[in-house]
mmCIF file of C-alpha atoms in Angstrom:
data_model
loop_
_atom_site.group_PDB
_atom_site.id
_atom_site.type_symbol
_atom_site.label_atom_id
_atom_site.label_comp_id
_atom_site.label_asym_id
_atom_site.label_seq_id
_atom_site.Cartn_x
_atom_site.Cartn_y
_atom_site.Cartn_z
ATOM 1 C CA UNK A 515 -73.360 -138.798 -144.282
ATOM 2 C CA UNK A 516 -74.886 -141.306 -141.900
ATOM 3 C CA UNK A 517 -72.607 -142.641 -139.161
ATOM 4 C CA UNK A 518 -72.705 -146.136 -137.749
ATOM 5 C CA UNK A 519 -72.600 -146.204 -133.937
ATOM 6 C CA UNK A 520 -69.337 -147.125 -132.250
ATOM 7 C CA UNK A 521 -69.245 -150.286 -130.178
ATOM 8 C CA UNK A 522 -69.958 -148.484 -126.889
ATOM 9 C CA UNK A 523 -72.837 -146.550 -128.460
ATOM 10 C CA UNK A 524 -74.358 -149.693 -129.938
ATOM 11 C CA UNK A 525 -74.027 -151.448 -126.564
ATOM 12 C CA UNK A 526 -75.774 -148.583 -124.761
ATOM 13 C CA UNK A 527 -78.651 -148.742 -127.238
ATOM 14 C CA UNK A 528 -78.965 -152.513 -126.921
ATOM 15 C CA UNK A 529 -79.005 -152.250 -123.135
ATOM 16 C CA UNK A 530 -81.726 -149.621 -123.391
ATOM 17 C CA UNK A 531 -83.790 -151.775 -125.759
ATOM 18 C CA UNK A 532 -83.345 -154.785 -123.461
ATOM 19 C CA UNK A 533 -84.610 -152.729 -120.540
ATOM 20 C CA UNK A 534 -87.673 -151.490 -122.421
ATOM 21 C CA UNK A 535 -88.416 -154.655 -124.431
ATOM 22 C CA UNK A 536 -91.723 -156.412 -124.007
ATOM 23 C CA UNK A 537 -92.061 -160.198 -123.644
ATOM 24 C CA UNK A 538 -95.393 -161.641 -124.806
ATOM 25 C CA UNK A 539 -96.844 -158.154 -124.678
ATOM 26 C CA UNK A 540 -95.751 -157.575 -121.076
ATOM 27 C CA UNK A 541 -93.106 -155.034 -120.152
ATOM 28 C CA UNK A 542 -90.359 -157.024 -118.439
ATOM 29 C CA UNK A 543 -88.759 -154.065 -116.664
ATOM 30 C CA UNK A 544 -90.838 -151.185 -115.409
ATOM 31 C CA UNK A 545 -89.674 -147.712 -114.507
ATOM 32 C CA UNK A 546 -87.505 -145.092 -116.153
ATOM 33 C CA UNK A 547 -83.923 -146.035 -117.106
ATOM 34 C CA UNK A 548 -80.834 -143.844 -117.396
ATOM 35 C CA UNK A 549 -77.788 -144.307 -119.615
ATOM 36 C CA UNK A 550 -74.353 -143.194 -118.388
ATOM 37 C CA UNK A 551 -72.060 -142.101 -121.216
ATOM 38 C CA UNK A 552 -68.970 -139.932 -120.583
ATOM 39 C CA UNK A 553 -68.541 -136.507 -122.115
ATOM 40 C CA UNK A 554 -67.253 -136.933 -125.655
ATOM 41 C CA UNK A 555 -68.736 -140.404 -126.075
ATOM 42 C CA UNK A 556 -71.348 -139.240 -128.577
ATOM 43 C CA UNK A 557 -74.626 -139.014 -126.642
ATOM 44 C CA UNK A 558 -76.130 -137.020 -129.523
ATOM 45 C CA UNK A 559 -75.815 -140.017 -131.846
ATOM 46 C CA UNK A 560 -77.217 -142.359 -129.180
ATOM 47 C CA UNK A 561 -80.228 -140.075 -128.790
ATOM 48 C CA UNK A 562 -80.693 -139.894 -132.575
ATOM 49 C CA UNK A 563 -80.615 -143.673 -132.962
ATOM 50 C CA UNK A 564 -82.938 -144.234 -129.998
ATOM 51 C CA UNK A 565 -85.430 -141.724 -131.379
ATOM 52 C CA UNK A 566 -85.252 -143.446 -134.774
ATOM 53 C CA UNK A 567 -86.218 -146.708 -133.077
ATOM 54 C CA UNK A 568 -89.255 -145.047 -131.509
ATOM 55 C CA UNK A 569 -90.323 -143.579 -134.869
ATOM 56 C CA UNK A 570 -89.853 -146.941 -136.636
ATOM 57 C CA UNK A 571 -92.224 -148.505 -134.107
ATOM 58 C CA UNK A 572 -94.883 -146.014 -135.137
ATOM 59 C CA UNK A 573 -94.601 -144.010 -131.912
ATOM 60 C CA UNK A 574 -93.629 -140.421 -131.138
ATOM 61 C CA UNK A 575 -90.943 -138.934 -128.882
ATOM 62 C CA UNK A 576 -89.694 -135.757 -127.231
ATOM 63 C CA UNK A 577 -86.126 -134.808 -126.343
ATOM 64 C CA UNK A 578 -85.765 -132.419 -123.383
ATOM 65 C CA UNK A 579 -82.801 -130.093 -122.855
ATOM 66 C CA UNK A 580 -81.864 -127.280 -120.498
ATOM 67 C CA UNK A 581 -80.285 -124.903 -123.034
ATOM 68 C CA UNK A 582 -80.449 -123.889 -126.678
ATOM 69 C CA UNK A 583 -76.917 -125.069 -127.481
ATOM 70 C CA UNK A 584 -77.804 -128.681 -126.674
ATOM 71 C CA UNK A 585 -80.976 -128.462 -128.746
ATOM 72 C CA UNK A 586 -78.977 -127.242 -131.731
ATOM 73 C CA UNK A 587 -76.349 -129.947 -131.203
ATOM 74 C CA UNK A 588 -78.742 -132.885 -130.802
ATOM 75 C CA UNK A 589 -81.173 -131.852 -133.524
ATOM 76 C CA UNK A 590 -78.237 -131.358 -135.917
ATOM 77 C CA UNK A 591 -76.990 -134.876 -135.140
ATOM 78 C CA UNK A 592 -80.472 -136.226 -135.822
ATOM 79 C CA UNK A 593 -80.672 -134.321 -139.110
ATOM 80 C CA UNK A 594 -77.295 -135.699 -140.231
ATOM 81 C CA UNK A 595 -78.358 -139.247 -139.480
ATOM 82 C CA UNK A 596 -81.876 -139.148 -140.892
ATOM 83 C CA UNK A 597 -82.223 -136.479 -143.546
ATOM 84 C CA UNK A 598 -85.652 -137.673 -144.686
ATOM 85 C CA UNK A 599 -87.249 -137.606 -141.222
ATOM 86 C CA UNK A 600 -89.035 -134.424 -140.248
ATOM 87 C CA UNK A 601 -88.423 -133.125 -136.740
ATOM 88 C CA UNK A 602 -89.456 -130.108 -134.715
ATOM 89 C CA UNK A 603 -87.839 -127.688 -132.276
ATOM 90 C CA UNK A 604 -89.593 -125.935 -129.421
ATOM 91 C CA UNK A 605 -87.284 -123.345 -127.894
ATOM 92 C CA UNK A 606 -87.956 -119.642 -127.385
ATOM 93 C CA UNK A 607 -84.241 -118.895 -127.642
ATOM 94 C CA UNK A 608 -84.135 -120.430 -131.125
ATOM 95 C CA UNK A 609 -87.377 -118.818 -132.247
ATOM 96 C CA UNK A 610 -89.186 -122.138 -132.846
ATOM 97 C CA UNK A 611 -92.488 -123.343 -131.378
ATOM 98 C CA UNK A 612 -93.153 -126.756 -132.946
ATOM 99 C CA UNK A 613 -95.546 -129.266 -131.335
ATOM 100 C CA UNK A 614 -96.782 -131.846 -133.819
ATOM 101 C CA UNK A 615 -93.785 -133.568 -135.445
ATOM 102 C CA UNK A 616 -92.975 -137.162 -134.577
ATOM 103 C CA UNK A 617 -89.954 -135.976 -132.603
ATOM 104 C CA UNK A 618 -89.551 -132.518 -131.102
ATOM 105 C CA UNK A 619 -86.359 -131.228 -129.466
ATOM 106 C CA UNK A 620 -87.464 -129.020 -126.577
ATOM 107 C CA UNK A 621 -86.217 -126.543 -124.017
ATOM 108 C CA UNK A 622 -87.756 -127.381 -120.637
ATOM 109 C CA UNK A 623 -88.139 -123.662 -119.913
ATOM 110 C CA UNK A 624 -90.261 -123.266 -123.062
ATOM 111 C CA UNK A 625 -92.544 -126.290 -122.708
ATOM 112 C CA UNK A 626 -93.026 -127.182 -119.040
ATOM 113 C CA UNK A 627 -96.604 -125.836 -119.053
ATOM 114 C CA UNK A 628 -97.504 -127.158 -122.501
ATOM 115 C CA UNK A 629 -97.443 -130.966 -122.232
ATOM 116 C CA UNK A 630 -100.977 -131.392 -123.585
ATOM 117 C CA UNK A 631 -100.091 -129.580 -126.815
ATOM 118 C CA UNK A 632 -97.616 -132.337 -127.744
ATOM 119 C CA UNK A 633 -100.214 -135.079 -127.547
ATOM 120 C CA UNK A 634 -99.356 -138.698 -126.772
ATOM 121 C CA UNK A 635 -95.634 -139.560 -126.690
ATOM 122 C CA UNK A 636 -94.185 -142.989 -126.055
ATOM 123 C CA UNK A 637 -90.803 -141.781 -124.776
ATOM 124 C CA UNK A 638 -89.391 -138.566 -123.351
ATOM 125 C CA UNK A 639 -85.584 -138.448 -123.542
ATOM 126 C CA UNK A 640 -83.846 -136.106 -121.089
ATOM 127 C CA UNK A 641 -80.312 -135.060 -122.001
ATOM 128 C CA UNK A 642 -77.991 -134.122 -119.093
ATOM 129 C CA UNK A 643 -80.568 -135.750 -116.845
ATOM 130 C CA UNK A 644 -78.458 -135.252 -113.699
ATOM 131 C CA UNK A 645 -79.888 -131.719 -113.735
ATOM 132 C CA UNK A 646 -83.354 -133.007 -112.860
ATOM 133 C CA UNK A 647 -84.174 -131.970 -109.286
ATOM 134 C CA UNK A 648 -81.352 -129.432 -109.328
ATOM 135 C CA UNK A 649 -82.182 -127.140 -112.250
ATOM 136 C CA UNK A 650 -85.747 -125.865 -112.718
ATOM 137 C CA UNK A 651 -86.983 -128.658 -110.464
ATOM 138 C CA UNK A 652 -90.642 -127.680 -110.644
ATOM 139 C CA UNK A 653 -90.472 -127.365 -114.441
ATOM 140 C CA UNK A 654 -89.126 -130.896 -114.977
ATOM 141 C CA UNK A 655 -91.420 -132.354 -112.319
ATOM 142 C CA UNK A 656 -94.529 -130.733 -113.783
ATOM 143 C CA UNK A 657 -93.771 -131.552 -117.415
ATOM 144 C CA UNK A 658 -92.782 -135.190 -116.865
ATOM 145 C CA UNK A 659 -95.738 -135.757 -114.543
ATOM 146 C CA UNK A 660 -98.090 -134.271 -117.139
ATOM 147 C CA UNK A 661 -96.622 -136.436 -119.922
ATOM 148 C CA UNK A 662 -96.961 -139.589 -117.853
ATOM 149 C CA UNK A 663 -100.566 -138.715 -117.008
ATOM 150 C CA UNK A 664 -101.301 -137.878 -120.650
ATOM 151 C CA UNK A 665 -99.790 -140.947 -122.322
ATOM 152 C CA UNK A 666 -97.908 -143.060 -119.735
ATOM 153 C CA UNK A 667 -94.683 -141.937 -121.405
ATOM 154 C CA UNK A 668 -91.456 -143.710 -120.525
ATOM 155 C CA UNK A 669 -88.681 -141.303 -119.452
ATOM 156 C CA UNK A 670 -85.106 -142.126 -120.543
ATOM 157 C CA UNK A 671 -82.216 -140.093 -119.157
ATOM 158 C CA UNK A 672 -78.692 -139.635 -120.502
ATOM 159 C CA UNK A 673 -75.786 -138.191 -118.534
ATOM 160 C CA UNK A 674 -72.046 -138.377 -117.989
ATOM 161 C CA UNK A 675 -72.414 -137.895 -114.226
ATOM 162 C CA UNK A 676 -75.244 -139.965 -112.687
ATOM 163 C CA UNK A 677 -75.122 -138.389 -109.231
ATOM 164 C CA UNK A 678 -75.604 -135.096 -107.456
ATOM 165 C CA UNK A 679 -74.652 -133.497 -104.166
ATOM 166 C CA UNK A 680 -76.853 -134.555 -101.259
ATOM 167 C CA UNK A 681 -78.578 -137.322 -103.226
ATOM 168 C CA UNK A 682 -75.951 -139.714 -104.548
ATOM 169 C CA UNK A 683 -76.950 -141.771 -107.565
ATOM 170 C CA UNK A 684 -79.868 -140.389 -109.561
ATOM 171 C CA UNK A 685 -81.320 -143.903 -109.918
ATOM 172 C CA UNK A 686 -83.061 -145.910 -107.217
ATOM 173 C CA UNK A 687 -86.053 -145.686 -104.867
ATOM 174 C CA UNK A 688 -87.242 -142.118 -104.548
ATOM 175 C CA UNK A 689 -84.791 -140.936 -107.216
ATOM 176 C CA UNK A 690 -85.543 -139.405 -110.626
ATOM 177 C CA UNK A 691 -84.808 -142.726 -112.412
ATOM 178 C CA UNK A 692 -85.491 -146.348 -111.564
ATOM 179 C CA UNK A 693 -82.284 -147.985 -112.803
ATOM 180 C CA UNK A 694 -78.998 -147.343 -114.575
ATOM 181 C CA UNK A 695 -79.524 -149.425 -117.706
ATOM 182 C CA UNK A 696 -76.034 -148.891 -119.111
ATOM 183 C CA UNK A 697 -72.649 -147.447 -118.089
ATOM 184 C CA UNK A 698 -69.679 -146.720 -120.312
ATOM 185 C CA UNK A 699 -66.577 -145.652 -118.373
ATOM 186 C CA UNK A 700 -63.925 -143.054 -119.183
ATOM 187 C CA UNK A 701 -61.022 -145.595 -119.054
ATOM 188 C CA UNK A 702 -62.859 -147.802 -121.556
ATOM 189 C CA UNK A 703 -63.123 -144.942 -124.040
ATOM 190 C CA UNK A 704 -59.542 -143.785 -123.529
ATOM 191 C CA UNK A 705 -58.292 -147.334 -124.133
ATOM 192 C CA UNK A 706 -60.452 -147.575 -127.252
ATOM 193 C CA UNK A 707 -59.055 -144.193 -128.386
ATOM 194 C CA UNK A 708 -62.538 -142.715 -128.645
ATOM 195 C CA UNK A 709 -61.811 -139.783 -126.288
ATOM 196 C CA UNK A 710 -58.656 -137.853 -125.568
ATOM 197 C CA UNK A 711 -56.435 -138.935 -122.671
ATOM 198 C CA UNK A 712 -56.205 -136.247 -119.993
ATOM 199 C CA UNK A 713 -53.054 -135.265 -118.158
ATOM 200 C CA UNK A 714 -52.225 -132.577 -115.619
ATOM 201 C CA UNK A 715 -49.576 -129.977 -116.291
ATOM 202 C CA UNK A 716 -47.359 -129.345 -113.265
ATOM 203 C CA UNK A 717 -48.258 -126.040 -111.615
ATOM 204 C CA UNK A 718 -46.771 -123.976 -108.810
ATOM 205 C CA UNK A 719 -49.858 -121.934 -107.997
ATOM 206 C CA UNK A 720 -52.362 -123.322 -105.500
ATOM 207 C CA UNK A 721 -55.319 -122.003 -103.533
ATOM 208 C CA UNK A 722 -56.201 -123.453 -100.139
ATOM 209 C CA UNK A 723 -59.890 -123.868 -99.338
ATOM 210 C CA UNK A 724 -59.215 -124.766 -95.688
ATOM 211 C CA UNK A 725 -61.769 -123.046 -93.482
ATOM 212 C CA UNK A 726 -63.755 -121.639 -96.410
ATOM 213 C CA UNK A 727 -67.387 -121.022 -95.494
ATOM 214 C CA UNK A 728 -69.870 -123.588 -96.824
ATOM 215 C CA UNK A 729 -73.520 -123.360 -97.878
ATOM 216 C CA UNK A 730 -75.538 -126.490 -98.683
ATOM 217 C CA UNK A 731 -72.379 -128.508 -99.116
ATOM 218 C CA UNK A 732 -70.660 -126.114 -101.523
ATOM 219 C CA UNK A 733 -68.127 -123.310 -101.002
ATOM 220 C CA UNK A 734 -69.635 -119.850 -100.472
ATOM 221 C CA UNK A 735 -69.100 -118.031 -103.750
ATOM 222 C CA UNK A 736 -67.961 -114.686 -102.362
ATOM 223 C CA UNK A 737 -65.242 -116.177 -100.165
ATOM 224 C CA UNK A 738 -64.086 -118.616 -102.843
ATOM 225 C CA UNK A 739 -63.893 -115.773 -105.356
ATOM 226 C CA UNK A 740 -61.845 -113.670 -102.934
ATOM 227 C CA UNK A 741 -59.331 -116.465 -102.399
ATOM 228 C CA UNK A 742 -58.877 -117.145 -106.096
ATOM 229 C CA UNK A 743 -58.584 -113.466 -107.046
ATOM 230 C CA UNK A 744 -55.372 -113.243 -105.018
ATOM 231 C CA UNK A 745 -53.799 -116.034 -107.080
ATOM 232 C CA UNK A 746 -55.202 -115.041 -110.479
ATOM 233 C CA UNK A 747 -52.190 -113.114 -111.765
ATOM 234 C CA UNK A 748 -49.734 -115.932 -111.026
ATOM 235 C CA UNK A 749 -52.196 -118.513 -112.373
ATOM 236 C CA UNK A 750 -52.642 -116.623 -115.647
ATOM 237 C CA UNK A 751 -48.893 -116.443 -116.112
ATOM 238 C CA UNK A 752 -48.740 -120.230 -115.736
ATOM 239 C CA UNK A 753 -51.664 -120.794 -118.104
ATOM 240 C CA UNK A 754 -50.109 -118.662 -120.832
ATOM 241 C CA UNK A 755 -46.691 -120.287 -120.309
ATOM 242 C CA UNK A 756 -48.176 -123.792 -120.557
ATOM 243 C CA UNK A 757 -50.220 -122.868 -123.640
ATOM 244 C CA UNK A 758 -47.115 -121.507 -125.353
ATOM 245 C CA UNK A 759 -44.892 -124.420 -124.305
ATOM 246 C CA UNK A 760 -47.428 -127.100 -125.253
ATOM 247 C CA UNK A 761 -48.631 -125.239 -128.371
ATOM 248 C CA UNK A 762 -52.233 -125.193 -127.158
ATOM 249 C CA UNK A 763 -54.595 -123.281 -129.423
ATOM 250 C CA UNK A 764 -58.008 -123.499 -127.718
ATOM 251 C CA UNK A 765 -57.897 -122.813 -123.973
ATOM 252 C CA UNK A 766 -61.091 -122.927 -121.903
ATOM 253 C CA UNK A 767 -60.869 -121.345 -118.448
ATOM 254 C CA UNK A 768 -63.353 -121.756 -115.571
ATOM 255 C CA UNK A 769 -63.541 -118.977 -112.965
ATOM 256 C CA UNK A 770 -65.533 -118.201 -109.835
ATOM 257 C CA UNK A 771 -67.318 -114.948 -110.668
ATOM 258 C CA UNK A 772 -67.794 -112.281 -113.320
ATOM 259 C CA UNK A 773 -65.233 -110.035 -111.655
ATOM 260 C CA UNK A 774 -62.690 -112.863 -111.596
ATOM 261 C CA UNK A 775 -63.441 -113.659 -115.234
ATOM 262 C CA UNK A 776 -62.893 -110.038 -116.210
ATOM 263 C CA UNK A 777 -59.630 -109.961 -114.259
ATOM 264 C CA UNK A 778 -58.495 -113.226 -115.849
ATOM 265 C CA UNK A 779 -59.269 -112.056 -119.391
ATOM 266 C CA UNK A 780 -57.555 -108.721 -118.776
ATOM 267 C CA UNK A 781 -54.408 -110.393 -117.461
ATOM 268 C CA UNK A 782 -54.296 -112.836 -120.390
ATOM 269 C CA UNK A 783 -54.349 -109.933 -122.835
ATOM 270 C CA UNK A 784 -51.586 -108.265 -120.809
ATOM 271 C CA UNK A 785 -49.160 -111.201 -120.624
ATOM 272 C CA UNK A 786 -49.801 -112.744 -124.045
ATOM 273 C CA UNK A 787 -50.227 -111.636 -127.624
ATOM 274 C CA UNK A 788 -53.732 -113.077 -127.734
ATOM 275 C CA UNK A 789 -57.255 -111.877 -127.101
ATOM 276 C CA UNK A 790 -59.447 -113.377 -124.376
ATOM 277 C CA UNK A 791 -63.250 -113.207 -124.252
ATOM 278 C CA UNK A 792 -65.814 -113.936 -121.530
ATOM 279 C CA UNK A 793 -69.034 -115.962 -121.469
ATOM 280 C CA UNK A 794 -71.201 -115.715 -118.358
ATOM 281 C CA UNK A 795 -74.827 -115.555 -117.257
ATOM 282 C CA UNK A 796 -74.825 -111.786 -117.779
ATOM 283 C CA UNK A 797 -73.659 -112.050 -121.407
ATOM 284 C CA UNK A 798 -76.214 -110.924 -123.965
ATOM 285 C CA UNK A 799 -77.285 -113.550 -126.530
ATOM 286 C CA UNK A 800 -75.264 -111.666 -129.178
ATOM 287 C CA UNK A 801 -72.142 -111.523 -126.985
ATOM 288 C CA UNK A 802 -72.452 -115.190 -126.108
ATOM 289 C CA UNK A 803 -72.973 -116.272 -129.723
ATOM 290 C CA UNK A 804 -70.143 -114.049 -130.968
ATOM 291 C CA UNK A 805 -67.590 -115.211 -128.405
ATOM 292 C CA UNK A 806 -68.522 -118.884 -128.734
ATOM 293 C CA UNK A 807 -68.390 -118.546 -132.506
ATOM 294 C CA UNK A 808 -64.912 -117.022 -132.401
ATOM 295 C CA UNK A 809 -63.672 -119.744 -130.052
ATOM 296 C CA UNK A 810 -65.246 -122.671 -131.887
ATOM 297 C CA UNK A 811 -64.169 -121.227 -135.226
ATOM 298 C CA UNK A 812 -60.518 -121.092 -134.184
ATOM 299 C CA UNK A 813 -60.200 -117.301 -134.114
ATOM 300 C CA UNK A 814 -60.000 -117.001 -130.305
ATOM 301 C CA UNK A 815 -57.359 -118.777 -128.243
ATOM 302 C CA UNK A 816 -58.658 -118.052 -124.726
ATOM 303 C CA UNK A 817 -62.291 -118.284 -123.602
ATOM 304 C CA UNK A 818 -63.093 -117.515 -119.961
ATOM 305 C CA UNK A 819 -66.440 -118.628 -118.553
ATOM 306 C CA UNK A 820 -68.365 -118.439 -115.298
ATOM 307 C CA UNK A 821 -70.342 -121.634 -114.690
ATOM 308 C CA UNK A 822 -72.092 -121.696 -118.076
ATOM 309 C CA UNK A 823 -69.982 -124.108 -120.149
ATOM 310 C CA UNK A 824 -69.832 -126.958 -117.642
ATOM 311 C CA UNK A 825 -72.514 -129.104 -119.298
ATOM 312 C CA UNK A 826 -73.231 -129.918 -122.929
ATOM 313 C CA UNK A 827 -70.710 -127.537 -124.524
ATOM 314 C CA UNK A 828 -69.366 -129.361 -127.585
ATOM 315 C CA UNK A 829 -66.021 -128.023 -128.853
ATOM 316 C CA UNK A 830 -63.785 -130.928 -129.948
ATOM 317 C CA UNK A 831 -60.771 -128.677 -130.587
ATOM 318 C CA UNK A 832 -60.321 -127.716 -126.901
ATOM 319 C CA UNK A 833 -56.772 -128.705 -125.928
ATOM 320 C CA UNK A 834 -56.290 -126.983 -122.560
ATOM 321 C CA UNK A 835 -58.590 -126.553 -119.586
ATOM 322 C CA UNK A 836 -57.706 -124.335 -116.632
ATOM 323 C CA UNK A 837 -59.776 -124.549 -113.455
ATOM 324 C CA UNK A 838 -59.561 -121.305 -111.468
ATOM 325 C CA UNK A 839 -62.281 -122.276 -109.021
ATOM 326 C CA UNK A 840 -63.034 -124.959 -106.449
ATOM 327 C CA UNK A 841 -65.980 -127.284 -105.906
ATOM 328 C CA UNK A 842 -66.946 -130.085 -103.558
ATOM 329 C CA UNK A 843 -69.060 -131.678 -106.316
ATOM 330 C CA UNK A 844 -67.442 -134.623 -108.146
ATOM 331 C CA UNK A 845 -70.133 -134.297 -110.813
ATOM 332 C CA UNK A 846 -69.373 -130.649 -111.523
ATOM 333 C CA UNK A 847 -65.626 -131.271 -111.627
ATOM 334 C CA UNK A 848 -66.116 -134.222 -113.984
ATOM 335 C CA UNK A 849 -68.269 -132.080 -116.275
ATOM 336 C CA UNK A 850 -65.624 -129.337 -116.307
ATOM 337 C CA UNK A 851 -62.799 -131.732 -117.184
ATOM 338 C CA UNK A 852 -65.029 -133.469 -119.717
ATOM 339 C CA UNK A 853 -65.020 -130.382 -121.938
ATOM 340 C CA UNK A 854 -61.578 -131.561 -123.046
ATOM 341 C CA UNK A 855 -62.414 -135.208 -123.736
ATOM 342 C CA UNK A 856 -63.602 -134.833 -127.325
ATOM 343 C CA UNK A 857 -61.209 -135.662 -130.129
#
């Protein structure tokens, strides 16, 4: 079934079209725009509609991602909207190597050296574009530079957090994007009842980061992990108590390290009648898929992760988030909390 965009989605698309529109054959606004849409606002549908516009104009597009989950999510949204339009996927993790379709959903890790094989593209969309210059910097830089040289492609970014540590806004002189073409705010979506309101449960457990060693503006992982491990047992008892009291069924927990995640999961099993699983960078693809499948399918109440489900993880049923880590990054904290925004 095809979905009509909500008001905020339609406004973001119109603002994008206004930015890119030509007047008497002359582009009125040059540069690469970014759209700011909070987690849970439906960026996948915005991407699908924007790509449709490119295809209708007789042009071709690419959609860049940093992980396989986002590729699956965005390509599925496109397929739901436009069942008759053929699309491709280029992602080693998904076992696909498509190049020639009018729109191809790509993993940057799989394609950064292969720009020429895609041929001319009018637009390259970058989902979670705040990761440019922070994740696989040389990969993004090389691929986007090659695409611009090949076909003067316009780059359009989408993100919930248009800033990063040490840089500030991602748009402006010397930044990855020229302008922020559209911003939808979290309060707007809460008021419109398009995302879930967020509230804090009162807790008694706290961890002080006073005097914690810093590296490049962020807490040193080893020391942060040590501080949180001391409080983990008491924190888990609170998490389980809150989940029981509030009847929460899908609890996503963020921890500092693999050892802390293992401790957290072990303690949850000890103090509750529920299982707890872990997803981290060391998880095998089968472990990751199995544990995410159990959680998203409603068969797992507690999922503990280590810095892998902060961006792009789409699980609308999440009804409790526990943050057993610290960060100085507003963007990272916003992404963590945003996992609970979806209705």
